[in-house]
Amino acid sequence: MPGQAQKAVTDAYGVPYTRFVQAVAPLAYDPEVIEAKPRETRLMREQMQRRRALRNLSRARGAQDPLRHARTS
């Protein structure tokens, strides 16, 4: 508000909040940050494939699927 002293609101690190927001907001539009998302989803997909392969291996050996039999009630 005009004519009023701006109170310095700080985040957890003691950085003035307005400056913190000004520093972080451009990251949402940064092409490198936007490009990082497909990589994350690819890593998660590879992790899921690895888990599925391990689960199928153990099932082939005759072991119960621990994830499927975790909640029986």
mmCIF file of C-alpha atoms in Angstrom:
data_model
loop_
_atom_site.group_PDB
_atom_site.id
_atom_site.type_symbol
_atom_site.label_atom_id
_atom_site.label_comp_id
_atom_site.label_asym_id
_atom_site.label_seq_id
_atom_site.Cartn_x
_atom_site.Cartn_y
_atom_site.Cartn_z
ATOM 1 C CA MET A 1 0.000 0.000 0.000
ATOM 2 C CA PRO A 2 1.319 3.473 -0.840
ATOM 3 C CA GLY A 3 2.584 5.538 2.045
ATOM 4 C CA GLN A 4 3.004 2.502 4.299
ATOM 5 C CA ALA A 5 6.319 0.950 5.276
ATOM 6 C CA GLN A 6 6.661 -2.489 3.730
ATOM 7 C CA LYS A 7 7.082 -5.102 6.462
ATOM 8 C CA ALA A 8 9.916 -7.508 5.627
ATOM 9 C CA VAL A 9 8.277 -10.920 5.457
ATOM 10 C CA THR A 10 10.923 -13.625 5.349
ATOM 11 C CA ASP A 11 10.838 -17.282 4.404
ATOM 12 C CA ALA A 12 12.415 -20.130 6.370
ATOM 13 C CA TYR A 13 15.929 -19.006 5.363
ATOM 14 C CA GLY A 14 15.423 -15.401 6.393
ATOM 15 C CA VAL A 15 15.405 -14.167 2.798
ATOM 16 C CA PRO A 16 12.937 -11.321 2.279
ATOM 17 C CA TYR A 17 9.892 -12.961 0.744
ATOM 18 C CA THR A 18 9.449 -10.552 -2.160
ATOM 19 C CA ARG A 19 13.039 -11.011 -3.306
ATOM 20 C CA PHE A 20 12.696 -14.769 -2.829
ATOM 21 C CA VAL A 21 9.609 -14.860 -5.041
ATOM 22 C CA GLN A 22 11.336 -12.677 -7.646
ATOM 23 C CA ALA A 23 14.233 -15.126 -7.701
ATOM 24 C CA VAL A 24 12.134 -18.290 -7.908
ATOM 25 C CA ALA A 25 9.279 -17.210 -10.181
ATOM 26 C CA PRO A 26 11.401 -17.142 -13.395
ATOM 27 C CA LEU A 27 12.282 -20.807 -12.826
ATOM 28 C CA ALA A 28 8.722 -21.772 -13.710
ATOM 29 C CA TYR A 29 9.332 -20.420 -17.212
ATOM 30 C CA ASP A 30 12.941 -21.553 -17.543
ATOM 31 C CA PRO A 31 13.205 -23.985 -20.502
ATOM 32 C CA GLU A 32 15.819 -26.077 -18.679
ATOM 33 C CA VAL A 33 13.500 -26.538 -15.689
ATOM 34 C CA ILE A 34 10.598 -27.376 -17.997
ATOM 35 C CA GLU A 35 12.791 -29.857 -19.894
ATOM 36 C CA ALA A 36 13.744 -31.634 -16.665
ATOM 37 C CA LYS A 37 10.205 -32.982 -16.238
ATOM 38 C CA PRO A 38 10.224 -35.611 -19.042
ATOM 39 C CA ARG A 39 13.515 -36.895 -17.666
ATOM 40 C CA GLU A 40 11.935 -37.362 -14.234
ATOM 41 C CA THR A 41 8.992 -39.257 -15.686
ATOM 42 C CA ARG A 42 11.385 -41.416 -17.721
ATOM 43 C CA LEU A 43 13.377 -42.251 -14.573
ATOM 44 C CA MET A 44 10.179 -43.149 -12.726
ATOM 45 C CA ARG A 45 9.041 -45.329 -15.631
ATOM 46 C CA GLU A 46 12.409 -47.149 -15.667
ATOM 47 C CA GLN A 47 12.147 -47.640 -11.910
ATOM 48 C CA MET A 48 8.663 -49.126 -12.292
ATOM 49 C CA GLN A 49 9.888 -51.460 -15.048
ATOM 50 C CA ARG A 50 12.761 -52.575 -12.812
ATOM 51 C CA ARG A 51 10.369 -53.260 -9.927
ATOM 52 C CA ARG A 52 7.994 -55.151 -12.204
ATOM 53 C CA ALA A 53 10.853 -57.277 -13.545
ATOM 54 C CA LEU A 54 12.016 -58.133 -10.012
ATOM 55 C CA ARG A 55 8.460 -58.964 -8.999
ATOM 56 C CA ASN A 56 7.983 -61.214 -12.027
ATOM 57 C CA LEU A 57 11.268 -62.978 -11.280
ATOM 58 C CA SER A 58 10.284 -63.693 -7.689
ATOM 59 C CA ARG A 59 6.821 -64.825 -8.807
ATOM 60 C CA ALA A 60 8.410 -67.199 -11.324
ATOM 61 C CA ARG A 61 10.365 -68.711 -8.412
ATOM 62 C CA GLY A 62 7.059 -69.322 -6.647
ATOM 63 C CA ALA A 63 7.298 -66.492 -4.128
ATOM 64 C CA GLN A 64 4.238 -64.455 -3.213
ATOM 65 C CA ASP A 65 4.026 -60.906 -4.496
ATOM 66 C CA PRO A 66 4.659 -58.821 -1.336
ATOM 67 C CA LEU A 67 2.886 -55.767 -2.753
ATOM 68 C CA ARG A 68 -0.206 -57.696 -3.758
ATOM 69 C CA HIS A 69 -0.440 -59.620 -0.479
ATOM 70 C CA ALA A 70 0.386 -56.694 1.794
ATOM 71 C CA ARG A 71 -3.250 -55.777 2.466
ATOM 72 C CA THR A 72 -5.560 -58.776 2.649
ATOM 73 C CA SER A 73 -8.125 -57.394 5.109
#
